Structure formats: structure tokens, C-alpha cells
Short mmCIF file of C-alpha atoms in Angstrom, two decimals:
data_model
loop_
_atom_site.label_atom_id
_atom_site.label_comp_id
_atom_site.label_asym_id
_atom_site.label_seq_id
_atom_site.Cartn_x
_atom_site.Cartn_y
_atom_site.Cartn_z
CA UNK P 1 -27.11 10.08 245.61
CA UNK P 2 -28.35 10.30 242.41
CA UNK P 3 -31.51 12.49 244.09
CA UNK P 4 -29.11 14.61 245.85
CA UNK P 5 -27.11 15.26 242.67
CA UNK P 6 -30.31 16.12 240.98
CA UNK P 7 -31.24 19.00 243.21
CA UNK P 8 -27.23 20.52 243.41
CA UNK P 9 -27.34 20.82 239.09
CA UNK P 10 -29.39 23.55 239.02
CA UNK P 11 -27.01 25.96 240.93
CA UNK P 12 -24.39 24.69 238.95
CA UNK P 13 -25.89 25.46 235.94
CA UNK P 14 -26.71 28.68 237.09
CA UNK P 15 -23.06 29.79 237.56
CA UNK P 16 -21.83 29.18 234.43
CA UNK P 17 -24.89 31.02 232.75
CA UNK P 18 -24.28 34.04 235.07
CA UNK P 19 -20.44 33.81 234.03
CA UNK P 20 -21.38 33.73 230.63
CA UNK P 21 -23.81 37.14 230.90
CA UNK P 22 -21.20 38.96 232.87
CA UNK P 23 -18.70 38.84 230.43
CA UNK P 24 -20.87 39.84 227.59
CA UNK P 25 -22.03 42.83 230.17
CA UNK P 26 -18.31 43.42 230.03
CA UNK P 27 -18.13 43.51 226.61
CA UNK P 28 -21.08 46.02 226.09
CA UNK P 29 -19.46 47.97 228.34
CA UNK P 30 -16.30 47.96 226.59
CA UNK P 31 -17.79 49.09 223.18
CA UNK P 32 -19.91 52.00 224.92
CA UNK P 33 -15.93 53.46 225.81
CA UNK P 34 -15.00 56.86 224.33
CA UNK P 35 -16.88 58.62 220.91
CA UNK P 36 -18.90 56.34 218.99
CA UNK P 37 -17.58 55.19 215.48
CA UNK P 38 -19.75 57.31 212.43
CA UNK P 39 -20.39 56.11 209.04
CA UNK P 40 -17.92 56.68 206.12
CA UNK P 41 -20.36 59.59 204.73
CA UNK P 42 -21.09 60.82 208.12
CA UNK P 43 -17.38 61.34 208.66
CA UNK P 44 -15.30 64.94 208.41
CA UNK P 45 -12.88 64.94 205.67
CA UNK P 46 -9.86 64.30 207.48
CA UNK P 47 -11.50 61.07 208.99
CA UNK P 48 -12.47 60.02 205.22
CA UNK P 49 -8.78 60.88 204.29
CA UNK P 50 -7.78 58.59 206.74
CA UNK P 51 -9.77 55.79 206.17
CA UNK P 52 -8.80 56.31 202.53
CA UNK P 53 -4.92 56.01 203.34
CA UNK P 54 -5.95 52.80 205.46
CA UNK P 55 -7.64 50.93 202.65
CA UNK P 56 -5.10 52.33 200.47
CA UNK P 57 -2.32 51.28 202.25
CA UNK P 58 -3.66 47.72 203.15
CA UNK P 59 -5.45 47.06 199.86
CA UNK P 60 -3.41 48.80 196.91
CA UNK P 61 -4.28 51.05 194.08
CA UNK P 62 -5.18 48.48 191.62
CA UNK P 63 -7.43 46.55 194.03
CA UNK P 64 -9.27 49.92 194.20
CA UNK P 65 -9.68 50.45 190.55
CA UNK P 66 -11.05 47.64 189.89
CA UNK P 67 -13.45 47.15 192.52
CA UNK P 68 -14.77 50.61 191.68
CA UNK P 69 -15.23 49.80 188.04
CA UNK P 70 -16.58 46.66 189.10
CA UNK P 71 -19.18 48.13 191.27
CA UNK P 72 -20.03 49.94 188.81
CA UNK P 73 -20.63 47.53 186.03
CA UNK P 74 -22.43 45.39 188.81
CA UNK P 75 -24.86 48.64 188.94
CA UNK P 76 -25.26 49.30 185.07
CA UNK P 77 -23.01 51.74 184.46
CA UNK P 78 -20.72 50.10 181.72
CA UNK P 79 -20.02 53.48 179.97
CA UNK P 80 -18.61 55.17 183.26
CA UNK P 81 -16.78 51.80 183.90
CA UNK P 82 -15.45 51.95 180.61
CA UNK P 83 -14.61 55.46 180.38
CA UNK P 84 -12.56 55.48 183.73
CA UNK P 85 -10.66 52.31 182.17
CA UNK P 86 -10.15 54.56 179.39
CA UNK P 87 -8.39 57.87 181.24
CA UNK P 88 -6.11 55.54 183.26
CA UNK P 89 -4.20 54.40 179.89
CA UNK P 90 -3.68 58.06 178.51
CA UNK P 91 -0.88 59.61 178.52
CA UNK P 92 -0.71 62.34 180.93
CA UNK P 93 -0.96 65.44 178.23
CA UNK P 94 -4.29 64.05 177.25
CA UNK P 95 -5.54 63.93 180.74
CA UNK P 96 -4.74 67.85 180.93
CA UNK P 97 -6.61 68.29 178.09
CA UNK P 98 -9.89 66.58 178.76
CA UNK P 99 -9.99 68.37 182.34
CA UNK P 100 -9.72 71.48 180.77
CA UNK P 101 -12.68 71.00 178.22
CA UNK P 102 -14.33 69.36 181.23
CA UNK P 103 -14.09 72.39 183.62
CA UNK P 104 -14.36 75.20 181.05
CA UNK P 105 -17.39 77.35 181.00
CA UNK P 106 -20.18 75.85 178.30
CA UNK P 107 -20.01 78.00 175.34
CA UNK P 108 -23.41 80.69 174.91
CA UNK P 109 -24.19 80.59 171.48
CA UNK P 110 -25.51 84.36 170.19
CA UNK P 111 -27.98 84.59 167.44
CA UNK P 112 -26.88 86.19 164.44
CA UNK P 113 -28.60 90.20 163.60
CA UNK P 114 -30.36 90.37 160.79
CA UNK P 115 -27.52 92.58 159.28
CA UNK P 116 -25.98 89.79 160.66
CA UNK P 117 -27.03 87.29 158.66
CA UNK P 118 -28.06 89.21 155.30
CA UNK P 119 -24.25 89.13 155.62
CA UNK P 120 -23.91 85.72 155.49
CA UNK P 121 -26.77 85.27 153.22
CA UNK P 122 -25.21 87.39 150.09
CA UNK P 123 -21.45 85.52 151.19
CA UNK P 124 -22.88 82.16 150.55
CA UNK P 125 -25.08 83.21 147.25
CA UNK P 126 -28.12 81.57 148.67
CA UNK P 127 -31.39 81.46 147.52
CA UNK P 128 -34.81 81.65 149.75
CA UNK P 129 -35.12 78.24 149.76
CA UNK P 130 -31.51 77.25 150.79
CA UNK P 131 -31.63 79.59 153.56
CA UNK P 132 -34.95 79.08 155.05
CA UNK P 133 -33.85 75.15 154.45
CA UNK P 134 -30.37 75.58 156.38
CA UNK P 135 -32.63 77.60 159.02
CA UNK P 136 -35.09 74.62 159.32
CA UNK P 137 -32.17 71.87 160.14
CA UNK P 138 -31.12 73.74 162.99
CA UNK P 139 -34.15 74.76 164.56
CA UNK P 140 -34.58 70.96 164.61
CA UNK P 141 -31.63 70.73 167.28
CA UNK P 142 -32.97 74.04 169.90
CA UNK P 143 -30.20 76.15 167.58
CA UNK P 144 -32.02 79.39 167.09
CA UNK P 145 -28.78 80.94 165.36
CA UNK P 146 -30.54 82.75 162.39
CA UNK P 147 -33.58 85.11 162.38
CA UNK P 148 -36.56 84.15 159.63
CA UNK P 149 -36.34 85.16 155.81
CA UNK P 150 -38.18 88.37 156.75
CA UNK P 151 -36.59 89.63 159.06
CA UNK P 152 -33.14 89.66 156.34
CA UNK P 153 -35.75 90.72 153.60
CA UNK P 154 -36.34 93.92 155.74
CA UNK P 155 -32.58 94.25 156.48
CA UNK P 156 -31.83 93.85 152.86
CA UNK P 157 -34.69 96.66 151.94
CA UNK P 158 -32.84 99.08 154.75
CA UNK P 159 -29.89 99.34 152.32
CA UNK P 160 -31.68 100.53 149.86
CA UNK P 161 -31.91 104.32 149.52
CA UNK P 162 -35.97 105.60 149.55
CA UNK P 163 -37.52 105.05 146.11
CA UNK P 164 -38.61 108.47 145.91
CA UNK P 165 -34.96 109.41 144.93
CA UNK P 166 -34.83 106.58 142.64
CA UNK P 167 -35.96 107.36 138.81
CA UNK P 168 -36.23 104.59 136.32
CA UNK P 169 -37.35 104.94 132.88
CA UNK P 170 -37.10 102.43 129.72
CA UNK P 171 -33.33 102.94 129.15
CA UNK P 172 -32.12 104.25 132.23
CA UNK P 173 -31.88 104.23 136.26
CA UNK P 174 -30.92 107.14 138.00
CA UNK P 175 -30.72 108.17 141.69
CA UNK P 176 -30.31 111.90 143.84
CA UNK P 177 -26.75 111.75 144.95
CA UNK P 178 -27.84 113.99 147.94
CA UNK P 179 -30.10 110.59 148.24
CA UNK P 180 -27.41 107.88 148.06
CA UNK P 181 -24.49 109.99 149.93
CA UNK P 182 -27.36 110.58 152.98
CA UNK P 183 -28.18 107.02 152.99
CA UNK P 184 -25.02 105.68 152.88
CA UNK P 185 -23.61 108.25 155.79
CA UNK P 186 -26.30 106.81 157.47
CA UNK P 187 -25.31 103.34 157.08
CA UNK P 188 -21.53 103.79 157.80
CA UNK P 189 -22.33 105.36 161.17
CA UNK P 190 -24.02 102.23 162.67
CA UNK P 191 -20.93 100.34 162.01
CA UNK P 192 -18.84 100.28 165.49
CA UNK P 193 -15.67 100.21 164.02
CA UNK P 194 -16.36 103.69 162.24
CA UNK P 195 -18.26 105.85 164.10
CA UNK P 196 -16.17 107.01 167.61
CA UNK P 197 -18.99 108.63 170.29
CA UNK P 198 -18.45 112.63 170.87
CA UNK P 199 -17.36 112.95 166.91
CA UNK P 200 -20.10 115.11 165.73
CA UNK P 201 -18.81 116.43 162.39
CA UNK P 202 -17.02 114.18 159.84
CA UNK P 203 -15.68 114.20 156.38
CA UNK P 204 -16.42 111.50 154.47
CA UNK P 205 -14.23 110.79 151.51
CA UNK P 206 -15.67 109.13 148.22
CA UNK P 207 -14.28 108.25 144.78
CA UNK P 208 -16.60 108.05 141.78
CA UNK P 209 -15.96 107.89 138.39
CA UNK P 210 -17.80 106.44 134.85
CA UNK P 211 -16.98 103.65 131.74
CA UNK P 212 -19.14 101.69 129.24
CA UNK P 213 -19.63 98.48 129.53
CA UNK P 214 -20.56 95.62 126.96
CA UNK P 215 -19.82 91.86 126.63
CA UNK P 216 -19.19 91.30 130.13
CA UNK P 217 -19.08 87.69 131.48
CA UNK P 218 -19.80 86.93 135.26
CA UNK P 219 -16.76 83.46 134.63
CA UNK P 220 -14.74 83.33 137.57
CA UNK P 221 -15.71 87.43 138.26
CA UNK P 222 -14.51 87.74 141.84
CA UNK P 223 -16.57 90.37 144.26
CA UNK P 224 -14.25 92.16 146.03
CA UNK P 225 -15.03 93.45 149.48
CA UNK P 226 -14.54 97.00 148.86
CA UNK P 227 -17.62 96.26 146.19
CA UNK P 228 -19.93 96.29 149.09
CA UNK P 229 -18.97 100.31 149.32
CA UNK P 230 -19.54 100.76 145.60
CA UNK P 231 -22.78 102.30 144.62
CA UNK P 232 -24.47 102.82 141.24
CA UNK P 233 -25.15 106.80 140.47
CA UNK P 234 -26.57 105.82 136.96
CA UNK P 235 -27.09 103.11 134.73
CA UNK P 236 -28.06 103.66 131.43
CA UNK P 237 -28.47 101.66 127.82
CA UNK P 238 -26.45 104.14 125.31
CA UNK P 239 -23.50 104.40 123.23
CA UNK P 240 -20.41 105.54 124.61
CA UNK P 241 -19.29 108.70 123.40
CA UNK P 242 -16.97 111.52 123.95
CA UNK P 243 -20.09 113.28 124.17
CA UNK P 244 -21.59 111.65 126.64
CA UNK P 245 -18.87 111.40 129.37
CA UNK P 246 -18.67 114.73 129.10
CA UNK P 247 -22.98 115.18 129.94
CA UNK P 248 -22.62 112.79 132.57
CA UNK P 249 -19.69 114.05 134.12
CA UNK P 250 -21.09 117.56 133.90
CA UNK P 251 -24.24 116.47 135.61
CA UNK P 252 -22.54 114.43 138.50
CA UNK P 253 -20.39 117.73 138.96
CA UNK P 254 -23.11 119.95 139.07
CA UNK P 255 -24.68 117.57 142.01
CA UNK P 256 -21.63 117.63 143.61
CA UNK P 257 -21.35 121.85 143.79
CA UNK P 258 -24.77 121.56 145.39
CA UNK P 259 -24.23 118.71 147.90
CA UNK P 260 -25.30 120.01 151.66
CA UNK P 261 -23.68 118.02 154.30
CA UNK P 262 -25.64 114.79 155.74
CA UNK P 263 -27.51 115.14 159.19
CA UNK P 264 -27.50 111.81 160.66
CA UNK P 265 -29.50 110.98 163.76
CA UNK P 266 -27.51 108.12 165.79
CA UNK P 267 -28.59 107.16 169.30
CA UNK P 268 -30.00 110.86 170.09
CA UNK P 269 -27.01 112.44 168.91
CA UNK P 270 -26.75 114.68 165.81
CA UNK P 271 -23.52 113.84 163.62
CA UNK P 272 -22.83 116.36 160.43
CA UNK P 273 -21.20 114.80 157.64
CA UNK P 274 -19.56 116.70 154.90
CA UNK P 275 -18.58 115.56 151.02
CA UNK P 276 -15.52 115.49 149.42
CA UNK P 277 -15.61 113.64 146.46
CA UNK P 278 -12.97 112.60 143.94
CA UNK P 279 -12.88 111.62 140.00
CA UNK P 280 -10.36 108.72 139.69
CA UNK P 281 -12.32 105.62 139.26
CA UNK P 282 -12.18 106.44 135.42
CA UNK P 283 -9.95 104.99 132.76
CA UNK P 284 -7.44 106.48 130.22
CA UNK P 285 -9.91 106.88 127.71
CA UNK P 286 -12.46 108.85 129.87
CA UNK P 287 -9.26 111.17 131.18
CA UNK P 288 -8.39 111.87 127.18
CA UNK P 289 -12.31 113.16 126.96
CA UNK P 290 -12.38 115.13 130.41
CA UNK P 291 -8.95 116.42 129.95
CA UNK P 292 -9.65 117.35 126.02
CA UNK P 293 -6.09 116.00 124.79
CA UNK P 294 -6.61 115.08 121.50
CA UNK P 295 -5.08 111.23 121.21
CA UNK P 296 -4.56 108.50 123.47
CA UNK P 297 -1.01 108.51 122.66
CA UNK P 298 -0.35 111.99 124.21
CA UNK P 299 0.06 112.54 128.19
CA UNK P 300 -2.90 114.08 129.48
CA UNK P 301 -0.69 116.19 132.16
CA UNK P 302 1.59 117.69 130.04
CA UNK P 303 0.67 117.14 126.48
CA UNK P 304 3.74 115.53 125.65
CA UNK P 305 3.54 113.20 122.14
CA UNK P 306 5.35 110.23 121.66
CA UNK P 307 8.19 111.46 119.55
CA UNK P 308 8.96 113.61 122.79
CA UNK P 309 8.32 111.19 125.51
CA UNK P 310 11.89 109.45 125.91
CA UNK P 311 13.20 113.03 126.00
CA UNK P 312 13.16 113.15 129.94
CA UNK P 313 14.67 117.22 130.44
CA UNK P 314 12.02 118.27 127.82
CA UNK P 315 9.12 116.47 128.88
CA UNK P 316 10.19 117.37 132.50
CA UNK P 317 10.02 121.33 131.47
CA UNK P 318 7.60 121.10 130.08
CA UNK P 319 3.96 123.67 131.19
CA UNK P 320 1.64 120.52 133.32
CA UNK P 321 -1.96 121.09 133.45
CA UNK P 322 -2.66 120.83 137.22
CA UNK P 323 -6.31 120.19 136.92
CA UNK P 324 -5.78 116.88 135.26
CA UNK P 325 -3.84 115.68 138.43
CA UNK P 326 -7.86 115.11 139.85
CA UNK P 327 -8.38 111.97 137.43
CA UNK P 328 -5.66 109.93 139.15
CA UNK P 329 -3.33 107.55 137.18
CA UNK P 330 -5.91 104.79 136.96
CA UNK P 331 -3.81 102.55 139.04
CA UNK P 332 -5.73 99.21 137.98
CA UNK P 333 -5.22 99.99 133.69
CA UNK P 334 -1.36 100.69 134.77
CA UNK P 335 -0.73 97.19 135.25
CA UNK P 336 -2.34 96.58 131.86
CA UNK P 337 -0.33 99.78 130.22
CA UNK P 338 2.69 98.76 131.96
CA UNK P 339 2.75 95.34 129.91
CA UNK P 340 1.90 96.45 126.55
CA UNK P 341 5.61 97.86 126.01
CA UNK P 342 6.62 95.15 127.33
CA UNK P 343 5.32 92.80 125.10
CA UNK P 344 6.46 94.99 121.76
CA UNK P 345 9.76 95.64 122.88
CA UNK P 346 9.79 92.28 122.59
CA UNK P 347 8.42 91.93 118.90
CA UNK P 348 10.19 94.80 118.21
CA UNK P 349 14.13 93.56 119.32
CA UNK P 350 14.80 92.79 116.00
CA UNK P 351 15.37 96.07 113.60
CA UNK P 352 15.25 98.50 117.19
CA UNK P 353 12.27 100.69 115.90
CA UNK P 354 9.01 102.00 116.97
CA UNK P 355 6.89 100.38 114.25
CA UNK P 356 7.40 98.38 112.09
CA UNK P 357 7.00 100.19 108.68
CA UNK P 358 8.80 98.17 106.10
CA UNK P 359 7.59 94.77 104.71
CA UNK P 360 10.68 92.85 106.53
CA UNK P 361 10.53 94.74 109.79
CA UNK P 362 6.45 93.35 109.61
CA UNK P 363 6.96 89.98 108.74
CA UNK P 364 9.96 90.01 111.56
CA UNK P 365 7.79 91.34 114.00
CA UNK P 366 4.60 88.86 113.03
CA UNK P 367 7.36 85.88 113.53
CA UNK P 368 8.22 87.12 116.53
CA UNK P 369 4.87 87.84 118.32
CA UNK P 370 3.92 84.41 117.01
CA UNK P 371 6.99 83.05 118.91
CA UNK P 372 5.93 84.91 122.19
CA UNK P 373 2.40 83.88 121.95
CA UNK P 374 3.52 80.16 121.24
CA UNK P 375 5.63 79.92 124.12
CA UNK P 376 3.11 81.40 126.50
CA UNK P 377 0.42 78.57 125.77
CA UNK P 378 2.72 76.11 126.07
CA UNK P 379 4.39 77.27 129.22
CA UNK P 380 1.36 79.04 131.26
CA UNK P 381 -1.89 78.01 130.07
CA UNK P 382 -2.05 81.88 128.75
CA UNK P 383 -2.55 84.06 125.96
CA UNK P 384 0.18 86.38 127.08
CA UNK P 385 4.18 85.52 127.75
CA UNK P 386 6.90 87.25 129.95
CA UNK P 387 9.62 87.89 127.10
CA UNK P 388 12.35 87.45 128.47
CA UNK P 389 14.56 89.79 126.42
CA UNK P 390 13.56 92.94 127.89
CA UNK P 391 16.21 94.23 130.50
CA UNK P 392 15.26 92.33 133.72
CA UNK P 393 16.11 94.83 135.93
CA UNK P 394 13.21 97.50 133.87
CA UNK P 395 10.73 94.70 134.72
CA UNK P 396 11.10 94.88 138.52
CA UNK P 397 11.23 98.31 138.82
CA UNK P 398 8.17 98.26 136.79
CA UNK P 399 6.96 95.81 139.11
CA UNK P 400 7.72 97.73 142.58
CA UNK P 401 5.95 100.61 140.91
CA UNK P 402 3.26 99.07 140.03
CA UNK P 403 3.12 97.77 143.59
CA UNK P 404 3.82 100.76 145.45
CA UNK P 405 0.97 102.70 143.56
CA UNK P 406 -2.07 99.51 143.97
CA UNK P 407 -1.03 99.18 148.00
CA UNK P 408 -3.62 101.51 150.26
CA UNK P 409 -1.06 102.51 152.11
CA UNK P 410 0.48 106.09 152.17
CA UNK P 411 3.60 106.83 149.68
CA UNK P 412 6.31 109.08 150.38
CA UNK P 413 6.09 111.30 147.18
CA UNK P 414 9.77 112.41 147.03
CA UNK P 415 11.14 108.63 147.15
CA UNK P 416 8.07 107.65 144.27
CA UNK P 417 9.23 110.42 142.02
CA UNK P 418 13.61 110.18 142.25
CA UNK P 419 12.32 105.85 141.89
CA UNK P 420 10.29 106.77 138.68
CA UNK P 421 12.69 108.88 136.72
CA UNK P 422 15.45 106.88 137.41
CA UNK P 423 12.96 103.93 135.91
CA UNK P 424 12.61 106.46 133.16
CA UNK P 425 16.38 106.94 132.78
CA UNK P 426 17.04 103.10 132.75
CA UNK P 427 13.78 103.06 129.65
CA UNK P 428 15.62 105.13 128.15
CA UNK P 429 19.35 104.21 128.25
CA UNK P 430 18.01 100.92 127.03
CA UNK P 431 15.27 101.27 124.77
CA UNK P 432 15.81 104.86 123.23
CA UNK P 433 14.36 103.70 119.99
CA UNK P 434 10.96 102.74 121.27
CA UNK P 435 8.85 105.86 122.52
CA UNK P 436 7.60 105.56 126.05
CA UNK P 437 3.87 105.21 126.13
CA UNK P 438 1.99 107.45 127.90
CA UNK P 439 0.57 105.84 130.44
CA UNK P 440 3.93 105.13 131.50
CA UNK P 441 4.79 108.44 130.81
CA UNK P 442 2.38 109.64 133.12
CA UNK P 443 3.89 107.35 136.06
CA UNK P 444 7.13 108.01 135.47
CA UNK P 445 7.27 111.66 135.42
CA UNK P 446 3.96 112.85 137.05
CA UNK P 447 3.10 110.26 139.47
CA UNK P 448 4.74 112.51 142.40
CA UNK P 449 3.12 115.30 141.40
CA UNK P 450 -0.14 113.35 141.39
CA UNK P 451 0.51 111.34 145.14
CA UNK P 452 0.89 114.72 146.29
CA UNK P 453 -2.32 115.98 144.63
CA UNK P 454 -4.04 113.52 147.07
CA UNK P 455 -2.27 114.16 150.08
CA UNK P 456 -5.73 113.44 152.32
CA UNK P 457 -6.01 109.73 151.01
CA UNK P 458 -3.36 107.13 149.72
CA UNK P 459 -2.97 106.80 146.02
CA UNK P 460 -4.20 102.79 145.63
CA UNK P 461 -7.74 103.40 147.56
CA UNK P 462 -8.63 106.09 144.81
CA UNK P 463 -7.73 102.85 142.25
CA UNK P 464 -10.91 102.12 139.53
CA UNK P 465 -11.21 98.30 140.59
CA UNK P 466 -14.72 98.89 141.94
CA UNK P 467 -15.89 100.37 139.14
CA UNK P 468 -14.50 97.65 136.53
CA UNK P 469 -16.06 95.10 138.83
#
């Protein structure tokens, strides 16, 4: 028995090991059915989308999340980890906005000209040192914004007019103003905003003009942007005299009368450039010498004195010497002129006169300026006041004159002139007993004829700011 159940176990045996292969033959067979499964990064998009909304669906959003930043920890990258953490708490304004830096183009940064940057180097007052320092600093981050101190040095020499039209002696400096108006046509035509292709003959308008100067003081002296148009003709160490306005005017004149138009050269195309130049950047005192009038009291149009000035029909009859419409009304001293009668109508309010000529009508006026004075310390910090006395309604017209005249912008003539006599009128009807000054004079009953004198440019770019600066 026990031999014969020895040699059956082997068959036995053998079934249940061939059962056992077939069905793993079965299931080999099974898996080998239809297109074999591919990897997740091996997969098309709309398979990964797929198994995305599977794990999505079975897992949840959260469990996501946090495996990712988990993952990512797990493989060093704490400040990715941390940043995503970040973006899911902000609001979703904030999310806009860091996509959009994100995906915008990388700003180019442009190197500055050497025009360029002389610009920025006379803005900021700099020395050599502070700008070759500044320079240094952001070389030292790849930031090649700003060309070397030599190549501005050269920029700066290239405004310079050629020194052989320069002449400098012991008391003076003079230049050819053939010299300076060529150079500076040349200069204005490289500027894109003024030169306009297929323009090949030009007028260019300037304003010139002459004072003394003494005592000046650069405190809180302001450099106005026009300033960078404003070029010395002369400089000289002498007294100021009738006389001498009257040579150097004459001399700048006779330069002018033999001025030739500038040829300028720009990009292989020749430009012609003619002169027109006008006499306004001068002061009340200069247009008493030019115009010969024989006191700073008396209107250097008409000749008017100041007994006659509040007499509007005369002084508006009266002969005007057209010539002296060519200096202007010296729109920067008008604010200046304008004030003055202001301030002694004020010191004056209390006997109604011109001047005060008796001891009372002195000692009344003294009190009264001192009063003024006093007031304006103590209210503004200043050495002048705003008396408030004076007919309110005079002191804004005076004001939108004043205004009107200093803007750069063009002036209807007509509308100035009916504006300024009835400003004159109202002086008048209200102040008979104080005699117009003529400055104001001048405004009130010549401005018109002066706008219109200088139909080609507006009356406040002819102003003498420039040259006081």
C-alpha cells in the first residue's frame, strides 16, 4: 500500500502544478489584451487630463496640494514649497497681478547718450568725482547705463561755439554772433522734436537784450529751463552807463544788419536758417536810454508825464513813437511796477495826494508804511504786505493782466486792450489823486498796440527772465 501510494503522488502532484501554470498562462494572456498601458509622461494630453480628473476626483484638491508641496520639500525645494503655500492664500486680485509681472516681457534697459547724460550730469550739479563714483556702483551690477567722464567732457565741449570766435581780454569776453547764432542753429536741429525732415529753410526767432549786474547772490537762485537757450553775447567788467547801452546796443545792431543766414549740414541734407532777432529782454531803465525819453517817470511810447497820465482821452491822443513798441513791456519788471502803486496808495490813503509834501502828510505816510511793513513780517515771513485798502477789484484785474501778459501763449490784442483801459478807467475813478506810473501806463494804454507789434511770437516768450537769471 504504502509503496503503491508512493509511486501514484507524483502524478498527483503534477496536476495541481500544471493547474497552477495554466491559470497564470491565462492571466498573461489576459494582460497582453488590447493597447498596452503608457506612462503618465508618455501619455497625450487628453489621457493626462484624464488621469488628472481620476486622482482628482478620488483624492481631492487638498490631498493634491499638499502632497505636491510635500514632494517638494522632501526634494529641497522649501522656497517653491513655500511660495506655492503663499499664492493659494491671496486674494484673487493679487494673483492677477503677479501673473502679469510674471508673463510680461523683461524690461531692455538703453544706455544713456552722452548728450544724454551731460543732461543729467548739469540736472544733478555733480562733480567728476560723484559721477564717475555713481558710474562705478553700477558697473558693479552688469548696469552699463552711463558712458565714461569723457565721453560727457566731449559732449559738454560740442556746445561750445569754436574758440576762434571767442575773444577774451582782461575785462571782457566777447563772441561773433554770426558764431553763436551758427552754432546754436546747429544744435537746435539735432533735437527731434524741432527739426521736421523735407524743411529746408527756417526762421529762427531770438530775443536778446542787455543790464548791469552787481551784488548778485546764487541763495535759492532757481535755473529755469528756458536758461539752457540763453547765451552770453558779452560779458564785460564796467560801469553802467547811458553811454554804454547805447555802444553796446549799437554794436549788437550793427551785427545783426550783417547776419547771413546759417547753413547747417544735417544727415546729408542742407537746411538754411534765417535771423530775426528781437530787443525785449531789457528793463525800463535800458528802454529810457534806447528810447532817449528823458525820466523814468515818463512813458517811453508816448511821452506822456505823470501829471498827464490819469488823463486817459489825452494820453490816448496823444502822437506814439512806434519804434519803441520793439523793446517790449518788460513783462518780468511789470509784476514789480505793478506793486509799487500798490504799496503807496496804501501809505498814501490818508491826505489822497501824490507825495507827500507837507511835514504831517510825511510823518502820516512814515506811520503808515511802518504799519504795512509791520504787518507783513508778522503775517508772511516778508518784507512786503498786500494792503488791503486798495480797491480789491483793481488788484485782480491787475493780477489777470499781469497773467495774461507772463503766459507764452498767444493774446487776442483787441480783448487785452478794451481789459486794460477799462483797468485804467477803474485807476482812475478810484485813485484820481495818485498819478498812474508809467510802467503801468505803458500796459494799460499801449500794451495792444505792443501784442500786435509782435504778431509772429506771443508776448510772455519775449519776457527778460533769462536775462535776470
Amino acid at each position: 500500500m504504502n509503496q503503491k501510494n508512493d509511486i501514484q503522488s507524483p502524478p498527483f502532484l503534477s496536476r495541481v502544478n500544471l493547474h497552477a501554470n495554466l491559470n497564470l498562462l491565462h492571466r498573461k494572456r489576459e494582460e497582453k489584451r488590447g493597447r498596452p498601458s503608457k506612462t503618465y509622461e508618455d501619455s497625450s494630453v487628453s489621457t493626462k487630463k484624464r488621469k488628472n480628473k481620476d486622482l482628482l476626483d478620488t483624492c481631492g484638491l487638498d490631498f493634491i496640494l499638499n502632497s505636491y508641496t510635500q514632494g517638494l520639500r522632501a526634494r529641497g525645494e522649501r522656497e517653491e514649497a513655500l511660495i506655492v503655500e503663499v499664492l493659494r492664500t491671496l486674494p484673487p486680485e493679487k494673483k492677477s497681478e503677479i501673473r502679469n509681472t510674471l508673463l510680461s516681457e523683461p524690461a531692455h534697459l538703453t544706455a544713456y547718450t552722452k548728450n544724454e547724460a551731460l543732461g543729467i550730469f548739469i540736472d544733478l550739479n555733480q562733480s567728476k568725482a560723484q559721477y564717475e563714483n555713481m558710474r562705478s556702483y553700477l558697473i558693479t551690477k552688469n548696469c552699463l547705463l552711463f558712458p565714461s567722464y569723457k565721453s560727457i567732457r566731449e559732449a559738454k565741449r560740442m556746445c561750445y561755439p569754436p574758440d576762434s570766435s571767442i575773444e577774451i581780454t582782461n575785462i571782457k569776453a566777447k563772441i561773433k554772433l554770426q558764431d553763436l547764432l551758427d552754432h546754436t542753429s546747429a544744435r537746435l536741429i539735432k533735437i527731434d522734436d524741432v527739426y521736421k525732415q523735407g524743411l529746408n529753410h527756417l526762421n529762427l526767432y531770438s530775443k536778446w537784450g542787455c543790464d548791469g549786474s552787481s551784488g548778485q547772490s546764487e541763495y535759492k537762485q532757481p535755473l529755469p529751463e528756458e536758461m539752457r537757450f540763453c547765451r552770453p553775447i558779452l560779458i564785460e567788467f564796467s560801469k553802467e552807463t547811458p553811454e554804454k547801452t547805447t555802444l553796446v546796443v549799437n554794436d549788437i545792431n550793427a551785427q545783426i544788419l550783417a547776419l547771413n543766414p546759417s547753413l547747417i549740414n544735417h544727415n546729408g541734407e542742407g537746411i538754411e536758417i534765417k535771423h530775426t532777432l528781437f530787443l525785449t529782454m531789457i528793463d525800463g531803465k535800458v528802454a529810457q536810454v534806447l528810447s532817449e525819453t528823458s525820466s523814468s517817470a515818463v512813458c517811453t511810447i508816448c511821452g506822456a508825464k505823470p501829471t498827464e497820465m490819469n488823463n486817459l482821452e489825452k494820453v490816448r491822443n496823444k502822437p506814439v513813437d512806434e519804434v519803441s513798441y520793439q523793446y517790449g513791456l518788460s513783462t518780468l519788471h511789470c509784476w514789480i511796477r505793478f506793486m509799487e502803486p500798490i504799496l503807496h496808495l496804501s501809505y498814501n490813503l490818508g491826505f489822497e495826494k501824490w507825495s507827500a509834501t507837507t511835514t504831517e502828510n510825511k510823518d502820516l505816510k512814515k506811520h503808515k508804511k511802518a504799519y504795512v511793513q509791520r504787518n507783513f513780517r508778522e503775517e508772511l515771513g516778508l518784507n512786503i504786505d498786500k494792503p488791503k485798502q486798495v480797491d480789491e477789484e483793481l488788484l485782480k484785474r491787475f493780477y489777470v493782466i499781469l497773467q495774461v501778459m507772463s503766459c507764452g501763449r498767444g493774446i487776442d490784442a483787441t480783448k487785452f486792450g478794451q481789459y486794460a483801459f477799462d483797468t485804467a478807467q477803474l485807476y482812475v475813478n478810484k485813485y484820481k489823486w495818485f498819478y498812474m506810473p508809467s510802467s503801468v501806463h505803458k500796459v494799460l494804454i499801449h500794451g495792444e498796440s505792443v501784442i500786435r507789434h509782435f504778431s509772429v511770437l506771443p508776448l510772455g516768450q519775449l519776457s527778460e527772465d533769462a536775462q535776470e537769471s
